[in-house]
Amino acid sequence: MSLRIYGSLYIHNPIKLAFDLKSPYFLGIKNELILTELSYFMKDTVRVRFAPSPTGFLHIGGLRTALYNYLFARNHSGKFILRIEDTDQSRYVENAEQDIIESLEWSGIKIDEGPSNPGDFGPYRQSERKEIYRKYAEELIEKEIAYYAFDTTEELDFMRERLQKSGNPSPKYDAVTRQSMKNSLTLPQDEVEKLLGSGAEYVVRLKVPRRETIRFEDLIRGHVSFESKGLDDQVLLKSDGMPTYHLANVVDDHLMNITHVIRGEEWLSSTPKHILLYQAFGWEIPQMAHLPLIMSPSGGKLSKRNAESEGIPINTKDYNEQNYEPEALINFLAYLGWSPGDDSEIHSMDELCRLFTLDRVSKGGAVFNHKKLLWYNEHYLRDQPDRQLAARVKSISDKDVIKNSDDEYLSMVIGLVKERVSKVDEIIDMASFFFEDPDSYDEDSLKKWKDDSALLVSEYRSKIEKLPDDAFEAGTLKKLLEEVIHEKGVGFGKLMMPLRIAVTGQGFGPDLFTSMALIGKTSVLRRVDFALEKLN
Ligand code: GLU
């Protein structure tokens, strides 16, 4: 049990503290001394960790876990730690760690301690901590809470088959079966020593109690309990000498002074094993918080496969490559399973850090709504100064006319089109007519080029041709169009649509008169002439 006081301070054993404070020792001394003692009982810093296995690119669900850890840490002026859980060599993917670090950086999540900026609790890669886990596994064997198991794969298969035949659908290596297996609990001591000495293969298993209810309080799910009889005698150390996730995770959370374990719901069923380990070592159990699953819009957990079929990018790096705004993704993910409890929706990372609390994280799965993400993206896109966007557009465009364009002109163009796009790269497509004359016309829009279109456009052309350069501005251009439709007795669209096609090549886009003013008289006349010739 921990008690939070003074914002970021946690008393980890309040009962002991209360007892000590009443003791004669405390009663007779000065306040400063009490405070010194207090700080001994209090972990003065919240420490959380994001502990991905480098088995692939950083998944969007992993990013949300990292984010909630980060927000929680910042909310408590605590530390956010990155620990790479790379003990499963068979699933190791080269560059995955680099991708995790780069993805967190792109998202604006700052790592306080990790493999590339170690603090006092390193190494931060589990593969570099192998000897530590062995030592702790041996400690458990000494305490008779764990044991060596020498069973071969065949022997294990045989045990399972035998139990299945006798009506046990899910046979386990447990308190009952262990008694008939080849391990240091059943073999004579000297044989165990002989086997160990001869280099025989073995694993270390946890002696899971036969009938025990394992209970814990989850900060999100409340009271949770599991029956030990459903658990295997968990392997802690594998035959290659590497720890399993469970041993390494618990040992590291303890040694790294982790105060809160915040992770996905899929790890909830591992927690009873972890609790048994903490109890076996006699260590304090960190606070647990299991986050709700992220669901696909069509139901079920958001997996790589169903994300792909819904057009949802699954890895953080895809969002970077597809030019999403990181602030939008972060704001969106923060609300995927949490809300501050009012109807506000837009919050920067700093505000999220201030607002985030675990008690407002929901228990139920959160559905990934791609439209909502685009809505956030539009917001953060429009929020940026046109100049800044101009630099971005230049850096991602592969069109020379845009790359080499005048910054001021590009900024004005962006000011016109950014209200109409969801992502920054769409600006390039929408804006390209500002930089080059259309040489072809959008097929669908051409249906709006009617028999009288050429006549109306020519009429308008002759009016705007007479305008001096400095009068070639939106208001005048609009007034002249109104004159033409009035004279000819036709509706607005009759001239507006063909004119738009001639000038922009498309049937939609930003305000046409402002666009024409920006493009300039010479260029507009040239485009109109080309269209009149080509479309008649
Ligand atoms: N290595 C685990 C993972 O890949 C860590 C789970 C945990 O946070 O305990 O997510």
Coordinates of C-alpha atoms and ligand atoms in Angstrom, one line a residue:
M1 CA 0.0 0.0 0.0
S2 CA 1.3 3.4 -0.9
L3 CA 0.0 6.8 0.1
R4 CA 0.5 9.9 -2.0
I5 CA 1.3 13.1 -0.2
Y6 CA 2.5 16.5 -1.3
G7 CA 1.8 15.9 -5.0
S8 CA 4.8 13.9 -6.1
L9 CA 5.8 12.2 -2.8
Y10 CA 4.8 8.7 -2.1
I11 CA 5.0 7.0 1.3
H12 CA 5.5 3.4 0.4
N13 CA 4.7 1.9 3.8
P14 CA 2.4 4.3 5.6
I15 CA 1.6 1.8 8.4
K16 CA 5.3 1.4 9.3
L17 CA 5.8 5.2 9.0
A18 CA 2.9 5.9 11.4
F19 CA 4.3 3.4 13.8
D20 CA 7.8 4.9 13.5
L21 CA 6.6 8.4 13.9
K22 CA 4.9 7.5 17.2
S23 CA 8.0 5.7 18.5
P24 CA 10.0 7.2 21.4
Y25 CA 12.8 7.7 18.9
F26 CA 10.8 10.1 16.8
L27 CA 9.0 11.8 19.6
G28 CA 12.1 13.0 21.1
I29 CA 13.8 14.6 18.1
K30 CA 13.6 17.7 16.0
N31 CA 11.4 18.2 13.0
E32 CA 14.2 18.3 10.5
L33 CA 15.3 14.9 11.6
I34 CA 11.8 13.6 11.1
L35 CA 11.8 15.0 7.6
T36 CA 15.1 13.2 6.9
E37 CA 13.6 10.0 8.1
L38 CA 10.5 10.7 6.1
S39 CA 12.4 10.9 3.0
Y40 CA 13.8 7.5 3.7
F41 CA 10.3 6.0 3.7
M42 CA 9.1 8.1 0.8
K43 CA 10.3 7.4 -2.7
D44 CA 10.5 11.1 -3.5
T45 CA 10.1 10.4 -7.2
V46 CA 7.5 8.6 -9.2
R47 CA 9.3 6.3 -11.6
V48 CA 7.6 4.6 -14.4
R49 CA 8.9 2.6 -17.3
F50 CA 8.0 1.8 -20.9
A51 CA 9.4 -1.7 -21.4
P52 CA 8.9 -2.7 -25.1
S53 CA 10.4 -5.8 -26.6
P54 CA 12.3 -5.0 -29.7
T55 CA 10.3 -7.4 -31.9
G56 CA 9.2 -4.9 -34.6
F57 CA 8.4 -1.2 -35.2
L58 CA 6.7 0.7 -32.4
H59 CA 3.0 -0.1 -32.7
I60 CA 0.4 2.6 -32.1
G61 CA -0.8 0.7 -29.0
G62 CA 2.8 0.7 -27.6
L63 CA 3.0 4.5 -28.3
R64 CA -0.2 5.0 -26.2
T65 CA 1.3 2.9 -23.3
A66 CA 4.4 5.0 -23.5
L67 CA 2.4 8.2 -23.6
Y68 CA 0.3 7.3 -20.5
N69 CA 3.4 6.5 -18.7
Y70 CA 5.0 9.7 -19.7
L71 CA 2.0 11.9 -18.9
F72 CA 1.7 10.2 -15.5
A73 CA 5.4 10.7 -14.8
R74 CA 5.3 14.4 -15.8
N75 CA 2.1 14.9 -13.8
H76 CA 4.0 13.8 -10.7
S77 CA 7.3 15.4 -11.6
G78 CA 8.6 11.9 -11.9
K79 CA 10.9 10.0 -14.3
F80 CA 10.0 8.2 -17.5
I81 CA 12.3 5.3 -18.2
L82 CA 12.8 3.3 -21.3
R83 CA 13.9 -0.3 -20.8
I84 CA 14.4 -2.6 -23.7
E85 CA 13.2 -6.1 -22.9
D86 CA 15.3 -8.1 -25.4
T87 CA 15.7 -11.4 -23.6
D88 CA 13.8 -13.4 -26.3
Q89 CA 16.6 -13.7 -28.8
S90 CA 14.4 -15.6 -31.3
R91 CA 12.0 -12.6 -31.7
Y92 CA 14.7 -9.9 -31.8
V93 CA 14.5 -7.5 -34.7
E94 CA 17.4 -5.4 -35.8
N95 CA 16.8 -1.7 -35.7
A96 CA 13.6 -2.1 -33.6
E97 CA 15.2 -0.4 -30.6
Q98 CA 16.3 2.5 -32.8
D99 CA 12.8 2.8 -34.2
I100 CA 11.3 2.9 -30.7
I101 CA 13.7 5.7 -29.7
E102 CA 13.1 7.7 -32.9
S103 CA 9.3 7.2 -32.7
L104 CA 9.2 8.4 -29.1
E105 CA 11.3 11.4 -30.0
W106 CA 9.1 12.3 -33.0
S107 CA 6.0 12.1 -30.8
G108 CA 7.5 14.5 -28.3
I109 CA 8.0 11.9 -25.5
K110 CA 11.2 12.6 -23.7
I111 CA 13.1 9.7 -22.2
D112 CA 14.6 10.6 -18.8
E113 CA 16.7 7.4 -18.6
G114 CA 17.2 4.7 -21.2
P115 CA 19.8 2.9 -23.3
S116 CA 21.0 6.0 -25.0
N117 CA 20.9 8.3 -22.0
P118 CA 21.5 6.0 -19.0
G119 CA 20.8 7.1 -15.5
D120 CA 21.9 5.4 -12.2
F121 CA 20.0 2.2 -12.8
G122 CA 21.6 0.8 -16.0
P123 CA 22.1 -1.1 -18.1
Y124 CA 18.7 -0.4 -19.6
R125 CA 18.8 -3.3 -22.1
Q126 CA 17.9 -6.6 -20.5
S127 CA 20.3 -8.6 -22.6
E128 CA 23.1 -6.7 -20.8
R129 CA 21.8 -7.7 -17.4
K130 CA 21.9 -11.5 -17.8
E131 CA 24.1 -12.1 -14.7
I132 CA 21.8 -10.1 -12.5
Y133 CA 18.8 -12.4 -13.3
R134 CA 20.8 -15.5 -12.7
K135 CA 21.8 -14.3 -9.2
Y136 CA 18.1 -13.7 -8.3
A137 CA 17.0 -17.0 -9.7
E138 CA 19.6 -18.7 -7.5
E139 CA 18.3 -16.7 -4.5
L140 CA 14.9 -18.1 -5.1
I141 CA 16.2 -21.7 -5.4
E142 CA 18.0 -21.2 -2.1
K143 CA 14.8 -20.0 -0.5
E144 CA 13.2 -23.1 -1.9
I145 CA 10.7 -21.0 -3.8
A146 CA 12.1 -22.0 -7.2
Y147 CA 13.7 -25.2 -8.4
Y148 CA 15.8 -26.7 -11.2
A149 CA 13.9 -28.7 -13.8
F150 CA 15.7 -31.1 -16.1
D151 CA 12.8 -32.5 -18.1
T152 CA 13.4 -32.9 -21.8
T153 CA 10.9 -31.7 -24.4
E154 CA 9.9 -35.4 -24.9
E155 CA 9.3 -35.8 -21.2
L156 CA 7.2 -32.7 -21.1
D157 CA 5.1 -33.8 -24.1
F158 CA 4.6 -37.2 -22.5
M159 CA 3.4 -35.6 -19.3
R160 CA 0.9 -33.5 -21.2
E161 CA -0.4 -36.3 -23.3
R162 CA -0.8 -38.6 -20.3
L163 CA -2.8 -35.9 -18.5
Q164 CA -4.9 -35.1 -21.5
K165 CA -5.8 -38.8 -21.9
S166 CA -6.9 -38.9 -18.3
G167 CA -9.3 -36.1 -18.9
N168 CA -7.3 -32.9 -18.2
P169 CA -7.8 -30.5 -21.1
S170 CA -5.1 -28.1 -20.1
P171 CA -2.3 -29.9 -18.4
K172 CA 0.3 -27.9 -16.5
Y173 CA 3.6 -28.3 -14.8
D174 CA 2.2 -27.4 -11.4
A175 CA 2.1 -28.3 -7.7
V176 CA 0.7 -31.8 -8.5
T177 CA 2.6 -32.7 -11.7
R178 CA 5.9 -31.4 -10.6
Q179 CA 6.0 -34.3 -8.1
S180 CA 6.4 -36.8 -10.9
M181 CA 8.8 -34.9 -13.0
K182 CA 12.6 -34.6 -13.2
N183 CA 13.5 -31.7 -11.0
S184 CA 15.5 -30.7 -7.9
L185 CA 12.4 -31.3 -5.7
T186 CA 12.1 -35.0 -6.8
L187 CA 15.7 -36.0 -7.5
P188 CA 18.1 -36.8 -4.7
Q189 CA 20.5 -33.9 -3.9
D190 CA 23.6 -35.6 -5.2
E191 CA 22.0 -36.4 -8.5
V192 CA 20.9 -32.8 -8.9
E193 CA 24.5 -31.7 -8.2
K194 CA 25.8 -34.3 -10.7
L195 CA 23.4 -33.1 -13.4
L196 CA 24.3 -29.5 -12.8
G197 CA 28.0 -30.3 -12.8
S198 CA 27.8 -32.3 -16.0
G199 CA 26.3 -29.3 -17.8
A200 CA 22.9 -30.9 -18.3
E201 CA 20.3 -28.6 -19.7
Y202 CA 17.9 -27.2 -17.2
V203 CA 15.4 -24.5 -16.5
V204 CA 14.5 -22.8 -13.3
R205 CA 10.8 -22.9 -12.4
L206 CA 8.8 -21.0 -9.8
K207 CA 7.1 -23.1 -7.2
V208 CA 3.6 -21.8 -7.6
P209 CA 1.5 -22.6 -4.5
R210 CA -1.2 -25.1 -5.1
R211 CA -4.2 -23.3 -3.7
E212 CA -3.9 -19.6 -3.1
T213 CA -5.9 -16.6 -4.1
I214 CA -3.6 -13.9 -5.4
R215 CA -5.1 -10.5 -5.0
F216 CA -4.0 -7.0 -5.9
E217 CA -5.5 -3.5 -6.4
D218 CA -5.2 -2.2 -10.0
L219 CA -5.4 1.6 -10.2
I220 CA -7.7 1.2 -13.2
R221 CA -9.5 -2.0 -12.7
G222 CA -9.9 -2.0 -9.0
H223 CA -9.8 -5.2 -7.0
V224 CA -8.3 -8.1 -9.1
S225 CA -7.9 -11.7 -8.0
F226 CA -6.5 -14.9 -9.6
E227 CA -6.4 -18.4 -8.4
S228 CA -2.9 -19.9 -8.3
K229 CA -4.3 -23.3 -9.4
G230 CA -4.7 -21.9 -12.9
L231 CA -1.0 -21.1 -13.1
D232 CA 1.9 -23.1 -14.5
D233 CA 5.1 -23.4 -12.5
Q234 CA 6.5 -20.5 -14.5
V235 CA 9.9 -20.9 -16.1
L236 CA 12.1 -18.1 -14.7
L237 CA 15.4 -18.9 -16.3
K238 CA 15.5 -20.7 -19.7
S239 CA 18.0 -23.4 -20.8
D240 CA 20.0 -20.8 -22.7
G241 CA 20.6 -19.0 -19.4
M242 CA 18.3 -16.1 -20.3
P243 CA 15.5 -15.1 -18.0
T244 CA 11.9 -15.2 -19.1
Y245 CA 9.9 -11.9 -19.3
H246 CA 8.4 -12.5 -15.9
L247 CA 11.7 -12.8 -13.9
A248 CA 13.5 -10.0 -15.8
N249 CA 10.5 -7.7 -15.6
V250 CA 10.1 -8.1 -11.8
V251 CA 13.8 -7.9 -11.0
D252 CA 14.2 -4.8 -13.1
D253 CA 11.1 -3.0 -11.9
H254 CA 12.5 -3.6 -8.4
L255 CA 16.1 -2.7 -9.1
M256 CA 15.1 0.4 -11.1
N257 CA 12.9 1.6 -8.2
I258 CA 9.8 1.6 -10.4
T259 CA 6.8 2.9 -8.4
H260 CA 4.0 2.3 -10.9
V261 CA 3.7 -0.3 -13.6
I262 CA 1.4 1.1 -16.3
R263 CA 0.9 -1.3 -19.2
G264 CA -1.6 -2.9 -21.6
E265 CA -4.4 -5.1 -20.5
E266 CA -2.8 -8.1 -22.2
W267 CA -0.3 -8.2 -19.3
L268 CA -3.0 -8.4 -16.6
S269 CA -2.8 -12.2 -16.6
S270 CA 0.9 -12.1 -16.0
T271 CA 0.5 -10.0 -12.9
P272 CA -0.3 -12.8 -10.4
K273 CA 3.0 -14.5 -11.4
H274 CA 4.7 -11.2 -10.8
I275 CA 3.0 -10.7 -7.4
L276 CA 4.2 -14.2 -6.4
L277 CA 7.7 -13.2 -7.4
Y278 CA 7.6 -10.0 -5.4
Q279 CA 6.4 -11.9 -2.4
A280 CA 9.0 -14.5 -2.9
F281 CA 11.8 -11.9 -2.9
G282 CA 10.1 -10.0 -0.1
W283 CA 10.0 -6.9 -2.2
E284 CA 7.4 -4.1 -2.2
I285 CA 5.0 -4.4 -5.1
P286 CA 4.7 -1.4 -7.4
Q287 CA 1.3 0.0 -8.0
M288 CA -0.3 -1.7 -11.0
A289 CA -2.4 -0.1 -13.8
H290 CA -3.6 -2.0 -16.8
L291 CA -4.7 0.1 -19.7
P292 CA -7.8 -0.8 -21.8
L293 CA -7.3 -2.4 -25.2
I294 CA -7.4 -0.4 -28.4
M295 CA -10.3 -1.8 -30.6
S296 CA -10.7 -1.8 -34.3
P297 CA -13.8 0.1 -35.6
S298 CA -15.1 -3.2 -37.0
G299 CA -14.8 -4.9 -33.6
G300 CA -12.0 -6.9 -32.0
K301 CA -8.6 -5.8 -30.8
L302 CA -6.8 -3.5 -33.3
S303 CA -4.3 -5.9 -34.9
K304 CA -1.9 -5.3 -37.7
R305 CA -4.2 -7.1 -40.1
N306 CA -7.5 -5.4 -39.3
A307 CA -5.8 -2.0 -39.1
E308 CA -4.5 -2.5 -42.6
S309 CA -7.9 -3.5 -43.9
E310 CA -9.4 -0.3 -42.3
G311 CA -6.7 1.9 -43.8
I312 CA -5.3 2.7 -40.3
P313 CA -1.5 3.0 -40.1
I314 CA -0.3 0.7 -37.4
N315 CA 3.3 1.8 -36.6
T316 CA 4.3 5.1 -35.3
K317 CA 6.8 5.5 -38.1
D318 CA 4.0 5.2 -40.6
Y319 CA 2.4 8.3 -39.2
N320 CA 5.7 10.1 -39.5
E321 CA 6.2 8.9 -43.1
Q322 CA 2.6 9.8 -44.0
N323 CA 3.1 13.3 -42.7
Y324 CA 0.7 13.3 -39.7
E325 CA 1.2 16.0 -37.2
P326 CA 2.8 14.4 -34.1
E327 CA 0.8 16.8 -31.8
A328 CA -2.4 15.5 -33.4
L329 CA -1.5 11.9 -32.9
I330 CA -0.6 12.5 -29.3
N331 CA -3.8 14.4 -28.5
F332 CA -5.8 11.7 -30.2
L333 CA -4.0 8.9 -28.4
A334 CA -4.4 10.6 -25.1
Y335 CA -8.2 10.5 -25.5
L336 CA -8.1 6.9 -26.6
G337 CA -9.0 5.5 -23.2
W338 CA -8.8 8.6 -21.1
S339 CA -10.5 12.0 -20.9
P340 CA -10.2 14.9 -18.5
G341 CA -13.8 14.6 -17.6
D342 CA -15.1 17.8 -19.3
D343 CA -15.9 18.4 -23.0
S344 CA -12.5 19.8 -23.9
E345 CA -10.7 18.0 -26.7
I346 CA -7.7 20.0 -27.8
H347 CA -4.7 19.8 -25.5
S348 CA -1.0 20.2 -26.1
M349 CA 1.5 17.7 -24.6
D350 CA 2.2 20.2 -21.7
E351 CA -1.5 20.5 -20.9
L352 CA -2.0 16.8 -21.1
C353 CA 0.8 16.3 -18.6
R354 CA -1.0 18.7 -16.3
L355 CA -4.4 17.1 -16.7
F356 CA -3.6 13.4 -16.8
T357 CA -4.7 11.1 -14.0
L358 CA -5.0 7.3 -13.9
D359 CA -8.4 7.4 -12.3
R360 CA -9.9 8.9 -15.4
V361 CA -8.6 6.0 -17.6
S362 CA -11.5 3.9 -18.7
K363 CA -11.8 0.1 -18.1
G364 CA -13.5 -0.7 -21.4
G365 CA -11.8 -1.0 -24.8
A366 CA -11.3 2.3 -26.8
V367 CA -12.3 2.3 -30.5
F368 CA -9.8 3.7 -32.9
N369 CA -11.7 6.4 -34.9
H370 CA -9.6 7.4 -37.9
K371 CA -11.9 10.3 -38.8
K372 CA -11.3 11.7 -35.3
L373 CA -7.6 11.5 -35.8
L374 CA -7.9 13.4 -39.1
W375 CA -10.0 16.0 -37.3
Y376 CA -7.2 16.5 -34.8
N377 CA -4.7 16.6 -37.6
E378 CA -6.6 19.4 -39.4
H379 CA -6.7 21.3 -36.1
Y380 CA -2.9 21.1 -35.5
L381 CA -2.2 21.8 -39.2
R382 CA -4.3 25.0 -39.2
D383 CA -2.8 26.0 -36.0
Q384 CA 0.7 26.4 -37.5
P385 CA 1.9 29.7 -39.1
D386 CA 1.9 29.6 -42.9
R387 CA 5.6 30.3 -43.0
Q388 CA 6.3 27.3 -40.9
L389 CA 4.1 25.1 -43.1
A390 CA 5.8 26.5 -46.2
A391 CA 9.1 25.1 -45.0
R392 CA 7.5 21.7 -44.3
V393 CA 5.8 21.6 -47.7
K394 CA 9.2 22.4 -49.4
S395 CA 10.9 19.7 -47.5
I396 CA 8.4 17.0 -48.4
S397 CA 7.5 18.0 -51.9
D398 CA 9.2 16.4 -54.9
K399 CA 8.0 19.1 -57.3
D400 CA 10.8 21.5 -58.2
V401 CA 8.4 24.3 -58.8
I402 CA 7.3 24.1 -55.2
K403 CA 10.8 23.3 -53.8
N404 CA 12.2 26.4 -55.4
S405 CA 9.2 28.7 -55.0
D406 CA 9.3 32.1 -53.3
D407 CA 8.6 31.6 -49.5
E408 CA 6.2 34.5 -49.3
Y409 CA 4.2 33.4 -52.3
L410 CA 4.1 29.8 -51.0
S411 CA 3.0 31.0 -47.6
M412 CA 0.1 33.0 -49.1
V413 CA -0.9 29.9 -51.1
I414 CA -0.8 27.8 -48.0
G415 CA -3.0 30.4 -46.2
L416 CA -5.6 29.8 -48.9
V417 CA -5.6 26.0 -49.1
K418 CA -4.8 24.8 -45.6
E419 CA -8.5 25.1 -44.5
R420 CA -9.3 22.5 -47.1
V421 CA -6.9 19.7 -46.4
S422 CA -6.5 17.1 -43.6
K423 CA -2.8 16.5 -44.0
V424 CA 0.2 18.6 -44.9
D425 CA 1.1 16.6 -48.0
E426 CA -2.4 17.2 -49.4
I427 CA -1.4 20.9 -49.7
I428 CA 1.0 19.9 -52.4
D429 CA -1.6 18.4 -54.7
M430 CA -4.1 21.1 -54.0
A431 CA -1.7 24.0 -54.4
S432 CA 0.2 22.9 -57.5
F433 CA -1.9 24.9 -59.9
F434 CA -0.6 28.0 -58.2
F435 CA 2.8 27.0 -59.6
E436 CA 2.2 25.5 -63.0
D437 CA -0.5 26.0 -65.6
P438 CA -2.8 23.0 -65.9
D439 CA -2.1 21.0 -69.0
S440 CA -5.0 18.6 -68.6
Y441 CA -8.4 18.9 -66.9
D442 CA -10.1 16.8 -64.3
E443 CA -12.5 14.4 -66.2
D444 CA -15.4 14.7 -63.9
S445 CA -15.3 18.5 -63.7
L446 CA -15.3 18.6 -67.5
K447 CA -18.9 17.5 -67.5
K448 CA -19.6 21.0 -66.3
W449 CA -18.0 22.5 -69.4
K450 CA -21.2 23.1 -71.4
D451 CA -21.9 24.5 -74.9
D452 CA -22.1 28.1 -73.7
S453 CA -19.1 27.9 -71.5
A454 CA -16.5 29.1 -74.1
L455 CA -18.6 32.1 -74.9
L456 CA -19.1 33.1 -71.2
V457 CA -15.4 32.6 -70.4
S458 CA -14.3 34.7 -73.4
E459 CA -16.7 37.5 -72.4
Y460 CA -15.1 37.5 -68.9
R461 CA -11.6 37.3 -70.4
S462 CA -12.1 40.4 -72.4
K463 CA -13.2 42.3 -69.2
I464 CA -10.3 41.2 -67.1
E465 CA -7.8 41.8 -69.8
K466 CA -8.5 45.5 -69.6
L467 CA -7.7 45.6 -65.9
P468 CA -4.5 47.3 -65.0
D469 CA -2.1 45.0 -63.0
D470 CA -2.7 46.7 -59.7
A471 CA -6.5 46.3 -60.0
F472 CA -6.2 42.6 -60.6
E473 CA -7.6 41.7 -57.2
A474 CA -10.3 39.4 -55.8
G475 CA -13.1 42.0 -55.2
T476 CA -12.8 43.4 -58.8
L477 CA -12.5 40.0 -60.4
K478 CA -15.7 38.9 -58.7
K479 CA -17.5 42.1 -59.6
L480 CA -16.6 41.6 -63.3
L481 CA -17.9 38.0 -63.2
E482 CA -21.2 39.3 -61.7
E483 CA -21.4 41.8 -64.6
V484 CA -21.1 39.0 -67.2
I485 CA -23.7 36.7 -65.7
H486 CA -26.0 39.7 -65.3
E487 CA -25.6 40.8 -68.9
K488 CA -26.1 37.2 -70.2
G489 CA -28.9 36.4 -67.8
V490 CA -27.3 33.2 -66.6
G491 CA -26.7 31.7 -63.1
F492 CA -23.4 32.1 -61.2
G493 CA -22.2 28.5 -61.7
K494 CA -22.6 28.8 -65.5
L495 CA -19.5 30.9 -65.6
M496 CA -17.8 30.1 -62.3
M497 CA -17.4 26.4 -63.0
P498 CA -15.8 26.6 -66.5
L499 CA -13.6 29.5 -65.3
R500 CA -12.4 27.4 -62.4
I501 CA -11.6 24.5 -64.7
A502 CA -9.7 26.8 -67.1
V503 CA -7.6 28.4 -64.4
T504 CA -7.0 25.5 -62.0
G505 CA -7.7 22.4 -64.0
Q506 CA -10.1 21.2 -61.2
G507 CA -13.7 21.5 -60.3
F508 CA -13.0 22.4 -56.7
G509 CA -10.5 24.4 -54.7
P510 CA -9.9 27.5 -52.7
D511 CA -11.7 30.8 -53.4
L512 CA -11.2 31.3 -57.1
F513 CA -11.0 35.1 -57.2
T514 CA -8.3 35.2 -54.5
S515 CA -6.5 32.4 -56.3
M516 CA -6.6 34.3 -59.6
A517 CA -5.3 37.5 -58.0
L518 CA -2.4 35.4 -56.5
I519 CA -1.6 33.7 -59.8
G520 CA -1.5 37.1 -61.6
K521 CA -3.0 38.6 -64.7
T522 CA -0.6 37.3 -67.3
S523 CA -0.8 33.7 -66.1
V524 CA -4.6 33.7 -65.8
L525 CA -5.0 35.1 -69.3
R526 CA -2.6 32.4 -70.7
R527 CA -4.6 29.7 -68.9
V528 CA -7.9 30.9 -70.2
D529 CA -6.6 31.1 -73.7
F530 CA -5.2 27.6 -73.5
A531 CA -8.5 26.2 -72.2
L532 CA -10.6 28.0 -74.8
E533 CA -8.4 26.5 -77.5
K534 CA -8.2 23.0 -76.0
L535 CA -11.8 22.6 -74.9
N536 CA -13.5 23.9 -78.1
Ligands
GLU1 N1 8.2 -6.4 -22.7 C1 6.8 -6.3 -22.5 C2 6.2 -5.7 -23.7 O1 6.7 -6.0 -24.8 C3 6.6 -5.4 -21.3 C4 5.2 -5.5 -20.6 C5 5.3 -4.7 -19.3 O2 5.2 -3.5 -19.4 O3 5.4 -5.3 -18.3 O4 5.2 -5.0 -23.7

